[in-house]
XYZ file of C-alpha atoms in Angstrom:
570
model
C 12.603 152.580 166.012
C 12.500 154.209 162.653
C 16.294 153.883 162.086
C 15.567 149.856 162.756
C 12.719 150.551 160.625
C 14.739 151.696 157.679
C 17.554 148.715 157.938
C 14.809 146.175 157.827
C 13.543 148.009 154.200
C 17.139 147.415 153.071
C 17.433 144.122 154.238
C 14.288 142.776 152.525
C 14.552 144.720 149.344
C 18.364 143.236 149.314
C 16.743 139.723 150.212
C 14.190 140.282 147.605
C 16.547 141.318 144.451
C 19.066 138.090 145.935
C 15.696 135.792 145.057
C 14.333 137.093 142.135
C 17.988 137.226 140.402
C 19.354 133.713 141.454
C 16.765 131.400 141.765
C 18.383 129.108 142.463
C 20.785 128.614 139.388
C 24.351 127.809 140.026
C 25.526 130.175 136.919
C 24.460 132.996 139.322
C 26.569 132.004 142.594
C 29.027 134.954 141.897
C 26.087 137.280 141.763
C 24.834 135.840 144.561
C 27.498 136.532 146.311
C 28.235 139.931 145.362
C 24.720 141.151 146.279
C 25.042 139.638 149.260
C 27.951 141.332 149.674
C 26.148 144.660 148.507
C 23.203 144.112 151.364
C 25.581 143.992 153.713
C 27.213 147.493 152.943
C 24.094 148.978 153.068
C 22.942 147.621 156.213
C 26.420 149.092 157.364
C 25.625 152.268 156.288
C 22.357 152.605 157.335
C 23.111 151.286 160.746
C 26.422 152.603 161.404
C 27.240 155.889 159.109
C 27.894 158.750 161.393
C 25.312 160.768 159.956
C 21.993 159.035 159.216
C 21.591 158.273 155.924
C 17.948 157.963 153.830
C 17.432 154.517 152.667
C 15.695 155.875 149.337
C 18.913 157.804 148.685
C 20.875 155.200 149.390
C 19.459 152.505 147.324
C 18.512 155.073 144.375
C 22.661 155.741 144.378
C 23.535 152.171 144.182
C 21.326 151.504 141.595
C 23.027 154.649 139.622
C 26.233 153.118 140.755
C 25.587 149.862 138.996
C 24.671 151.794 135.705
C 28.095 154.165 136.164
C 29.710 150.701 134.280
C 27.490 151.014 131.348
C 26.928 152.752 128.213
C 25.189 156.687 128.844
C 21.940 155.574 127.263
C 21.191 153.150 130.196
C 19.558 155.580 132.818
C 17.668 154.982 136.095
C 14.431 157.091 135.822
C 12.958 158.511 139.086
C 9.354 159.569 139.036
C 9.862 162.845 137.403
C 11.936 161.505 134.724
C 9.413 158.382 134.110
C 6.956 161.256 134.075
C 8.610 163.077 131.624
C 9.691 160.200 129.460
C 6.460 158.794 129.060
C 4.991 162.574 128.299
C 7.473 162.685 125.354
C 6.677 159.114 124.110
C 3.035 160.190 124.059
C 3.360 163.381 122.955
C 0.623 165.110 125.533
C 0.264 166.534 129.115
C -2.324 168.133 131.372
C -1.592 172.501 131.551
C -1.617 175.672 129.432
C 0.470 174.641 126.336
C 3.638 177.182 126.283
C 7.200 177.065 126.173
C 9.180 179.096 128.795
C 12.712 180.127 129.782
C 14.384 182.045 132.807
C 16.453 185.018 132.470
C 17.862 187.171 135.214
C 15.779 185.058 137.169
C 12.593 186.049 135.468
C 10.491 183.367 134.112
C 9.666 184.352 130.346
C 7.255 183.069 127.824
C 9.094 181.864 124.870
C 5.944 181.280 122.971
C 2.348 179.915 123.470
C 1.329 176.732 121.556
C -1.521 177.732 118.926
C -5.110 176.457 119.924
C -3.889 176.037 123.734
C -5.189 177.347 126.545
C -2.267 179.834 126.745
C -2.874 180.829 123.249
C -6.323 181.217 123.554
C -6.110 183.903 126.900
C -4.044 185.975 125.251
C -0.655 185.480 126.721
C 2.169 186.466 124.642
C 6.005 185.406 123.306
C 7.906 188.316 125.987
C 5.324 188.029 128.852
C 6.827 187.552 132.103
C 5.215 185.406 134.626
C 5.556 187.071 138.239
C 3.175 185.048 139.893
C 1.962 181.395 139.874
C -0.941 180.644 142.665
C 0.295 184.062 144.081
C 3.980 182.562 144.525
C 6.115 184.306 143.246
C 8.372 183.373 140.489
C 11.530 184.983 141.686
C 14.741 182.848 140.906
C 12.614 179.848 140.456
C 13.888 177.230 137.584
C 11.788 176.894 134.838
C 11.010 173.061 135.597
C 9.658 174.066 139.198
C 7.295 176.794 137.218
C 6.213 174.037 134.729
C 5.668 171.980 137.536
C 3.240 174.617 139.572
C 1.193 175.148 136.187
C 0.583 171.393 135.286
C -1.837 169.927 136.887
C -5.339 167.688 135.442
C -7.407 168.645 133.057
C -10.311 171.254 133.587
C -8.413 172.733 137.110
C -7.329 176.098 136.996
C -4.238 177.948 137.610
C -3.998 181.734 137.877
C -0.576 183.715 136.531
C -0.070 187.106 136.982
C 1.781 188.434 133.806
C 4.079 191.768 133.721
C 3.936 192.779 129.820
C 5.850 195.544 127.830
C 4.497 198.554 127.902
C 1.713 197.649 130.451
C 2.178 199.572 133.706
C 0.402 197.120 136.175
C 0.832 193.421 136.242
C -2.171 191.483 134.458
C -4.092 188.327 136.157
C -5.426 185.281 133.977
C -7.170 182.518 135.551
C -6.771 179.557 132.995
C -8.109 176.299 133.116
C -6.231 173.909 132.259
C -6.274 171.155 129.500
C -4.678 168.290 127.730
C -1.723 169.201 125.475
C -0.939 167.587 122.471
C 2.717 168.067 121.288
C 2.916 167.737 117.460
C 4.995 165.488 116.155
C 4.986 167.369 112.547
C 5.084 170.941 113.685
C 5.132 171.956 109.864
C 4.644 170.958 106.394
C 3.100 172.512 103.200
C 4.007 172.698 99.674
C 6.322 175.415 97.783
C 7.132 176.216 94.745
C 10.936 177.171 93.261
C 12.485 176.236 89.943
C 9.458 175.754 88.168
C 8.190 172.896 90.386
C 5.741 172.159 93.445
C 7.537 170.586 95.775
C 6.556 169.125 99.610
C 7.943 169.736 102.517
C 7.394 167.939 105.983
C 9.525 168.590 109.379
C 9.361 165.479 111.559
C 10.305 166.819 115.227
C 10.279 163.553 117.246
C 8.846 159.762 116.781
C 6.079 159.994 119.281
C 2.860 157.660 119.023
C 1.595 160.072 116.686
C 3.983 160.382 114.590
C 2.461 158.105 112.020
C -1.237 159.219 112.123
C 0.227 163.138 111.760
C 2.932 161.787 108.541
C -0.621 160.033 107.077
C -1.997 163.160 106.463
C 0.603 165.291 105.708
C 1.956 163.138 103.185
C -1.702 162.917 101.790
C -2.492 166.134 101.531
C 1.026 166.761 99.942
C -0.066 164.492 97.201
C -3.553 165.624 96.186
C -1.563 169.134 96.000
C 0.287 166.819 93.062
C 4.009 167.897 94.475
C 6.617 166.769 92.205
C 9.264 165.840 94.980
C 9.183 165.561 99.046
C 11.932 166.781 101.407
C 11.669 164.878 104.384
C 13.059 167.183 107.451
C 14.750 165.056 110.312
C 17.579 167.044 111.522
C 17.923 167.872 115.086
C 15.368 164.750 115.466
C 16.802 162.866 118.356
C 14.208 159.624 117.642
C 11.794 157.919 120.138
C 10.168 154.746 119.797
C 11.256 151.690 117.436
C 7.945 150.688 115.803
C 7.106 154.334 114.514
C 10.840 154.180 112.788
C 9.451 151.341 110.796
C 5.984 152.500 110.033
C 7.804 156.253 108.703
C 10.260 153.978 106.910
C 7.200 152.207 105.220
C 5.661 155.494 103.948
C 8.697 154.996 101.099
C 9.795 150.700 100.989
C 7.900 148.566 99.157
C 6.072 146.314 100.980
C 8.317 143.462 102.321
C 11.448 145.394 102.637
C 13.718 145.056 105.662
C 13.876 148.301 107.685
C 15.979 147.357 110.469
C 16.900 144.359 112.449
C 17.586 144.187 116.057
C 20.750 141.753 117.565
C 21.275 141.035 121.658
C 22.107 139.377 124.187
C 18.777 136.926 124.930
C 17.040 135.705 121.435
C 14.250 138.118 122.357
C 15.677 140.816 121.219
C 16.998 139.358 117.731
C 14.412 140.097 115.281
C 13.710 141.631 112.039
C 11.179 144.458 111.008
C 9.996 145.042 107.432
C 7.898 147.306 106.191
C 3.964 145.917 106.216
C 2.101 148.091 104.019
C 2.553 148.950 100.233
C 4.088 152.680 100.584
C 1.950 155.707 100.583
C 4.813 157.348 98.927
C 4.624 156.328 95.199
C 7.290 154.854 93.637
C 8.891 157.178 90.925
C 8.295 160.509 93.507
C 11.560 161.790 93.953
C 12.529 161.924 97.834
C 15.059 163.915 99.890
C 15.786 163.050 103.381
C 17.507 166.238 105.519
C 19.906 164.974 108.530
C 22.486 166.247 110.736
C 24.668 166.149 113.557
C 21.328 166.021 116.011
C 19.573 163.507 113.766
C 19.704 160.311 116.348
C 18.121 156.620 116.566
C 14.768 156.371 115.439
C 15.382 159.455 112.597
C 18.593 157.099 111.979
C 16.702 154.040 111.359
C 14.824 155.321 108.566
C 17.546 157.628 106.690
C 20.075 154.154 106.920
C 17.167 152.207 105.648
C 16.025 154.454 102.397
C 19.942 155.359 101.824
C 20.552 151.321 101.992
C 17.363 150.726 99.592
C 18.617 153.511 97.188
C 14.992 154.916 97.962
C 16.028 158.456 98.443
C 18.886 160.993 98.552
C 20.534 161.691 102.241
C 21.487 165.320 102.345
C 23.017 167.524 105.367
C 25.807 166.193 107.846
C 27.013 162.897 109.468
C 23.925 161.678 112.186
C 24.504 161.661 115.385
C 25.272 157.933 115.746
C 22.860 155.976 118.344
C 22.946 152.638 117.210
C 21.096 150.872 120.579
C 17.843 150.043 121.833
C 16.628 150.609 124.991
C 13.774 149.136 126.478
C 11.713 150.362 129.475
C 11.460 148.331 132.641
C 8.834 150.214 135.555
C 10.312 149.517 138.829
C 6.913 150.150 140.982
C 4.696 152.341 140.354
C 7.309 155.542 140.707
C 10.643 154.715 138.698
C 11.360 152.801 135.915
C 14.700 151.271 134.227
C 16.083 152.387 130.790
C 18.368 149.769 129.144
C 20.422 148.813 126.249
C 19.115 145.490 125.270
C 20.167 145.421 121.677
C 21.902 147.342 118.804
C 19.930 147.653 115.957
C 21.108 147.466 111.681
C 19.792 148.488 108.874
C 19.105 146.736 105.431
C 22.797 146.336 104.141
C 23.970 145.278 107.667
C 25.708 147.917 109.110
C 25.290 149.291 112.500
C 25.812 153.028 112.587
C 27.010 152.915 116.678
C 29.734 155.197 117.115
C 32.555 154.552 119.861
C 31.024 155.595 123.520
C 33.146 154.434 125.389
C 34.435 157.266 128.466
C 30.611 158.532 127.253
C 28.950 158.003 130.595
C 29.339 161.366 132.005
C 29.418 163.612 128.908
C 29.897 167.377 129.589
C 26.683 168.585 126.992
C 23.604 166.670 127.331
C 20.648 167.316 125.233
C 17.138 167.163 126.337
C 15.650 167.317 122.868
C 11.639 166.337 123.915
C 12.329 163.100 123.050
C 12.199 159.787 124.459
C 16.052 159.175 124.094
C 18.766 161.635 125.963
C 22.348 161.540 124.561
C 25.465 163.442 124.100
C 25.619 165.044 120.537
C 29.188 165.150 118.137
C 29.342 167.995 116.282
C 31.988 167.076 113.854
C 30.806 167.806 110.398
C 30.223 164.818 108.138
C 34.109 165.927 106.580
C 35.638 166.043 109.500
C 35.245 162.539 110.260
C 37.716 159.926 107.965
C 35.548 156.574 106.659
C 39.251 155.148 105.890
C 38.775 152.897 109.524
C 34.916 152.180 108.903
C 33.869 149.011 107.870
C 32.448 149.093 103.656
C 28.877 147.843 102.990
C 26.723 148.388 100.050
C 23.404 149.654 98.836
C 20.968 147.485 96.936
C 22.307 149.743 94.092
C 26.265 148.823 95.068
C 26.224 151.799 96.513
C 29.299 152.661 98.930
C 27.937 152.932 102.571
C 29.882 152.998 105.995
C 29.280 151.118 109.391
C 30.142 152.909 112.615
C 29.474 156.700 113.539
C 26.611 157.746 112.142
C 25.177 157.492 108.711
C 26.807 159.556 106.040
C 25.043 161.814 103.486
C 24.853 161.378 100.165
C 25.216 165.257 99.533
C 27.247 167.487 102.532
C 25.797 170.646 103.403
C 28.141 172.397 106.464
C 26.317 174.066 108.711
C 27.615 177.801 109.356
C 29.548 178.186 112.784
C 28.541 181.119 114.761
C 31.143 183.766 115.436
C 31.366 185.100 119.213
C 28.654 188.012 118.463
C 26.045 186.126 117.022
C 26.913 183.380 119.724
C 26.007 186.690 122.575
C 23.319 188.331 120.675
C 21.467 184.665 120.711
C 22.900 183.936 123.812
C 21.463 187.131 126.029
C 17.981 186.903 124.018
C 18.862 190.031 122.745
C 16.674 189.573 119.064
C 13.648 187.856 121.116
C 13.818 190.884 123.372
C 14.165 192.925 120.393
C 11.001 191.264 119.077
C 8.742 191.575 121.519
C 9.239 195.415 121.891
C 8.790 195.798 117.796
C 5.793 193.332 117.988
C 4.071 195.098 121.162
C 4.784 198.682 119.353
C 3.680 196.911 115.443
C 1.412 194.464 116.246
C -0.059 194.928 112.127
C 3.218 193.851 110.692
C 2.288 191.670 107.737
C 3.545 188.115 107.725
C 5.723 188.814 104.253
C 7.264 191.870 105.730
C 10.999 192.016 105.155
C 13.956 193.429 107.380
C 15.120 196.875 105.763
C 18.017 198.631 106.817
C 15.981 201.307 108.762
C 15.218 197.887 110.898
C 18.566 197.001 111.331
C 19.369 200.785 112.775
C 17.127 200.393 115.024
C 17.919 196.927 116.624
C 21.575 198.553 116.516
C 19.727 201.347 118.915
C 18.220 198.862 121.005
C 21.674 197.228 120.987
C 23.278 200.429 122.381
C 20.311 201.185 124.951
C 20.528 197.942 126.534
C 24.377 198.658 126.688
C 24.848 194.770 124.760
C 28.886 194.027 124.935
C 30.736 190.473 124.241
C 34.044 189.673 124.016
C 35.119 188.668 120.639
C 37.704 186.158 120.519
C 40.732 188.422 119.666
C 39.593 190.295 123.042
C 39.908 187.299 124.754
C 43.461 186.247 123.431
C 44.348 190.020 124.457
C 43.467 189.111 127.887
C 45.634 186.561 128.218
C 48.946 188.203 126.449
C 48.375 191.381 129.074
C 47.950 189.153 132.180
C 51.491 187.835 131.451
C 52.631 191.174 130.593
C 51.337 191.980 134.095
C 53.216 189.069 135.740
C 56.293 189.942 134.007
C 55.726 193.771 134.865
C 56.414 194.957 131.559
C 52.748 196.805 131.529
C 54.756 200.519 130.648
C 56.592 198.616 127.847
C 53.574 197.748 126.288
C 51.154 200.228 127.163
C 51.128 201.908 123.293
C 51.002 198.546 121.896
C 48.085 197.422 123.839
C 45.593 200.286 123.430
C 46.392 199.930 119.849
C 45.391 196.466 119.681
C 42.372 197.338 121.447
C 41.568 200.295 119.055
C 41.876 198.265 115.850
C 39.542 195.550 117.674
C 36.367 198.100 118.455
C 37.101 198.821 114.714
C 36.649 194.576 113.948
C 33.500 194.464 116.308
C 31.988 197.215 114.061
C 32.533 195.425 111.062
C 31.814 192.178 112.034
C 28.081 193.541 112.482
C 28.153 194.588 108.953
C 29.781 190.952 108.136
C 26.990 188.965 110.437
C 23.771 191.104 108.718
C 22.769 188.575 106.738
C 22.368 186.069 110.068
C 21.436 189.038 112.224
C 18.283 189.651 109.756
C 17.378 186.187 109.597
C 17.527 186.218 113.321
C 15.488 189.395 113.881
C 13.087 188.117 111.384
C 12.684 184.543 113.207
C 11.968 185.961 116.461
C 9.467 188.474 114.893
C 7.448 186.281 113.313
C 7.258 183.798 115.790
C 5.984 186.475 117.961
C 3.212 187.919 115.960
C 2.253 184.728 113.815
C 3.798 181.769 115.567
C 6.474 178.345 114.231
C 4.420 178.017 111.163
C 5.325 181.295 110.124
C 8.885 181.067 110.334
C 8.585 177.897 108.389
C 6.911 179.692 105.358
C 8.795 182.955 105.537
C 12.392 181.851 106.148
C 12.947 178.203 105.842
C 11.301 177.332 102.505
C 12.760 180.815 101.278
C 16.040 180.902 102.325
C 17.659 177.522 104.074
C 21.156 175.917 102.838
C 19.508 172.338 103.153
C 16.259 173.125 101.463
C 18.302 175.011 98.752
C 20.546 172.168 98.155
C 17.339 169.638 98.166
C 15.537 172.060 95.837
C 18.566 171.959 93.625
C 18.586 167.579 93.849
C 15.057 167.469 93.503
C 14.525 169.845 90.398
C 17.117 167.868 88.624
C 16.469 164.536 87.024
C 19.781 164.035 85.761
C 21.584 164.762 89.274
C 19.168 162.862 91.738
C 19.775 159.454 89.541
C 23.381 159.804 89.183
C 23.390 160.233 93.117
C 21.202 156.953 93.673
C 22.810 155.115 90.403
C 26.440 155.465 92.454
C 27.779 159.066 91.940
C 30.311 159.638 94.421
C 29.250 161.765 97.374
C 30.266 165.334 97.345
């Protein structure tokens, strides 16, 4: 009866879509015909398969079959997913505010959000979570923890912790509460070179995003900063109408932002900026981008680059020229499609080639409301010789097609194969929450001496850390054909050698990597004992090659006209 059951679901959800998507009009007869064709497979299936098939599974994968054709942003969105989606586009969700990870199947805090209720309890960056409910938390993914510890506002959930240097396992009962994700995590003003300058990190384009830039950006200016570096790398977008309304904090009223071009007359439109621009004028204005800087965050560095409003600095974006719009399917699942490609003021659509996309190997989940596949070419590894010319208001030379291009290249530094492990393994956040636990009065301004650095190289040893570096894995190969052509006694001498004078590399590439090793020991360190912000004021505004290079632009009159007045790009 319940087999019967589940054909007749098919057959009237099949009947159903046949109705809704024809009516009636002879242009759809081959559609028609096709989904009839469809219905009747899956009333095969469901009827006949050898093994019983669920009809929820079976519908959900010809829906995903359907959207195999197009490009990767087009998604089907189960509940979860819709969930999750509409979490990031809002920016908040019901639980204890705290970012975790799993290692060696141990779920670890990665750090508590300030003012949440994790923050406020106590819990700590290094704390392992052993129990949720009294479940325990052994092997369990991080999503299935997050899941257990969200829940509405005002319930409560109760972890028991296991903390360094703490014999017996600790129990908080926390109620939990609604968590706002910041869409600035950071901004404040600096001084270098003689001059105050702002700085503002935009992590996403939530629905707060302008009401959080609003008072950043005001407070920046009753501090009277002489410039503002606007922070959008690794900002993979979010929603369309808070692209324009950050675009408008710096174009005149009036100004295009972006236009939007489809299919259905709908979705061809044009945005312009509404408001007269918080932003005056004559303030000199440096937009950061790179490789992770997608969509929305592409929207409004296109749009000032086209309006010769501010100076683009960092590497080519990411390249996500599309809109997708959000269709709920029920109350449960929802579809994500491309309805249009959008442009920017001199006409150019910044969409880079995704075709053979759909089923991309890397796929990052960067809190956003758009997922997509990131390029990591450097803005001079990729030739404009092919891309189509367009110009500035200025007369400016600008490029259509794979991302937008700086006006000023920074290259970010590739990690050799240690500092890929030591990051990799967690090996300066473990570091970090040992030193914090056992220095918990470590100033905010401290600094990394070398007595530091011996002692992380301890840590190193006691932990018995080891990585292949890529010589050692080219060694590898060469004696596995020496072993297949037997010649192992040959070669013995030769081989331990080699292996010798590679120990001897590993050692100095340490000494080669302190500079990043400190940085990285300091990051984790801070964040520990005085939270994001912290890192932010110690390290980024101090020492970052993009802030450097904007702080450079920016303190320069001369060199931040002849950029926007036509100066070739460097």
């Amino acid at each position: 009866m319940l087999k019967k059951k589940g054909v007749l679901i098919i057959t009237i959800l099949a009947a159903v879509l046949i109705f809704v998507t024809v009516v009636a009009e002879s242009t759809y007869d081959t559609l028609y015909s096709y989904l009839k064709m469809s219905s009747d497979v899956a009333y095969r299936i469901k009827s006949r398969y050898v093994d019983e098939i669920d009809s929820k599974t079976l519908i959900d994968s010809g829906i995903r079959g359907m959207l195999d054709i197009l490009d990767p942003f087009s998604e089907y969105l189960e509940a979860k997913d819709y969930d999750l989606l509409q979490e990031m586009t809002s920016g908040k969700y019901s639980g204890l505010g705290m970012s975790i990870m799993q290692k060696e199947g141990v779920i670890i805090i990665v750090a508590p959000m300030e003012g949440t209720p994790a923050y406020r309890m106590g819990l700590r960056a290094g704390d392992k979570i052993l129990k949720i409910n009294g479940k325990s938390t052994t092997g369990m993914s991080t999503s299935e923890a997050s899941s257990l510890m969200r829940g509405p506002a005002g319930t409560t959930v109760t972890l028991t912790i296991g903390r360094e240097s703490v014999e017996e396992p600790l129990e908080y009962t926390i109620e939990r509460a609604v968590i706002e994700i910041k869409t600035v995590p950071f901004y404040g003003a600096f001084e270098k070179n003689g001059q105050k300058l702002g700085y503002v990190r935009l992590a996403r384009f939530g629905e707060e995003a302008n009401a959080e830039l609003d008072a950043a950006f005001t407070d920046l200016l009753k501090q009277n900063v002489k410039g503002i570096i606007f922070d959008l790398r690794a900002n993979g977008g979010g929603l369309l109408d808070q692209a324009v309304k950050v675009s408008n904090y710096f174009l005149a009223k009036g100004s295009e932002v972006t236009s939007t071009k489809g299919r259905t007359m709908d979705q061809d439109r044009t945005l312009f900026a509404n408001n007269d621009p918080l932003i005056p004028p004559d303030l000199p204005v440096v937009v950061l981008v790179n490789e992770m800087s997608a969509s929305a965050s592409e929207i409004v560095a296109g749009a000032v680059q086209d309006w010769d409003r501010a100076v683009i600095i960092g590497n080519t974006t990411f390249g996500k020229g599309l809109v997708q719009q959000v269709y709920p399917l029920g109350q449960d699942a929802a579809l994500k499609l491309t309805t249009a490609k959008w442009y920017v003021p001199s006409g150019r659509c910044i969409q880079k080639d995704i075709r053979s996309t759909r089923h991309p190997e890397s796929l990052i989940d960067s809190t956003l409301a758009d997922s997509m596949t990131f390029d990591t070419t450097s803005a001079k590894g990729r030739s404009n010789k092919s891309k189509e010319v367009y110009h500035t208001k200025g007369g400016r030379i600008v490029y259509g097609g794979g991302g937008v291009v700086p006006d000023v290249v920074v290259e970010d530094a590739r990690l050799n194969a240690l500092e890929l492990n030591l990051e990799r393994l967690s090996m300066f956040f473990d570091f970090a929450v040992k030193y914090a636990n056992e220095n918990p009065k470590t100033p905010e301004d401290f600094e990394v001496t070398p007595q530091l650095i011996d002692q992380f190289r301890q840590y190193l040893k006691d932990k018995k850390f080891s990585y292949k570096s890529e010589l050692e894995l080219d060694l590898e190969k060469l004696e596995k054909t020496i072993i297949e052509q037997k010649k192992e006694a040959e070669y013995a001498k030769a081989l331990a050698d080699i292996r010798a004078q590679i120990e001897i590399d590993k050692e100095q590439q340490f000494n080669q990597s302190l500079d990043y090793i400190s940085r990285s020991i300091k990051r984790d360190i801070l964040t520990n004992l005085y939270g994001e912000k912290a890192v932010y004021r110690q390290i980024m505004l101090k020492k970052d090659p993009y802030i450097d290079k904007a702080v450079e632009i920016l303190t320069s009159p001369k060199e931040y006209s002849a950029i926007l007045e036509g100066g070739a790009r460097r």
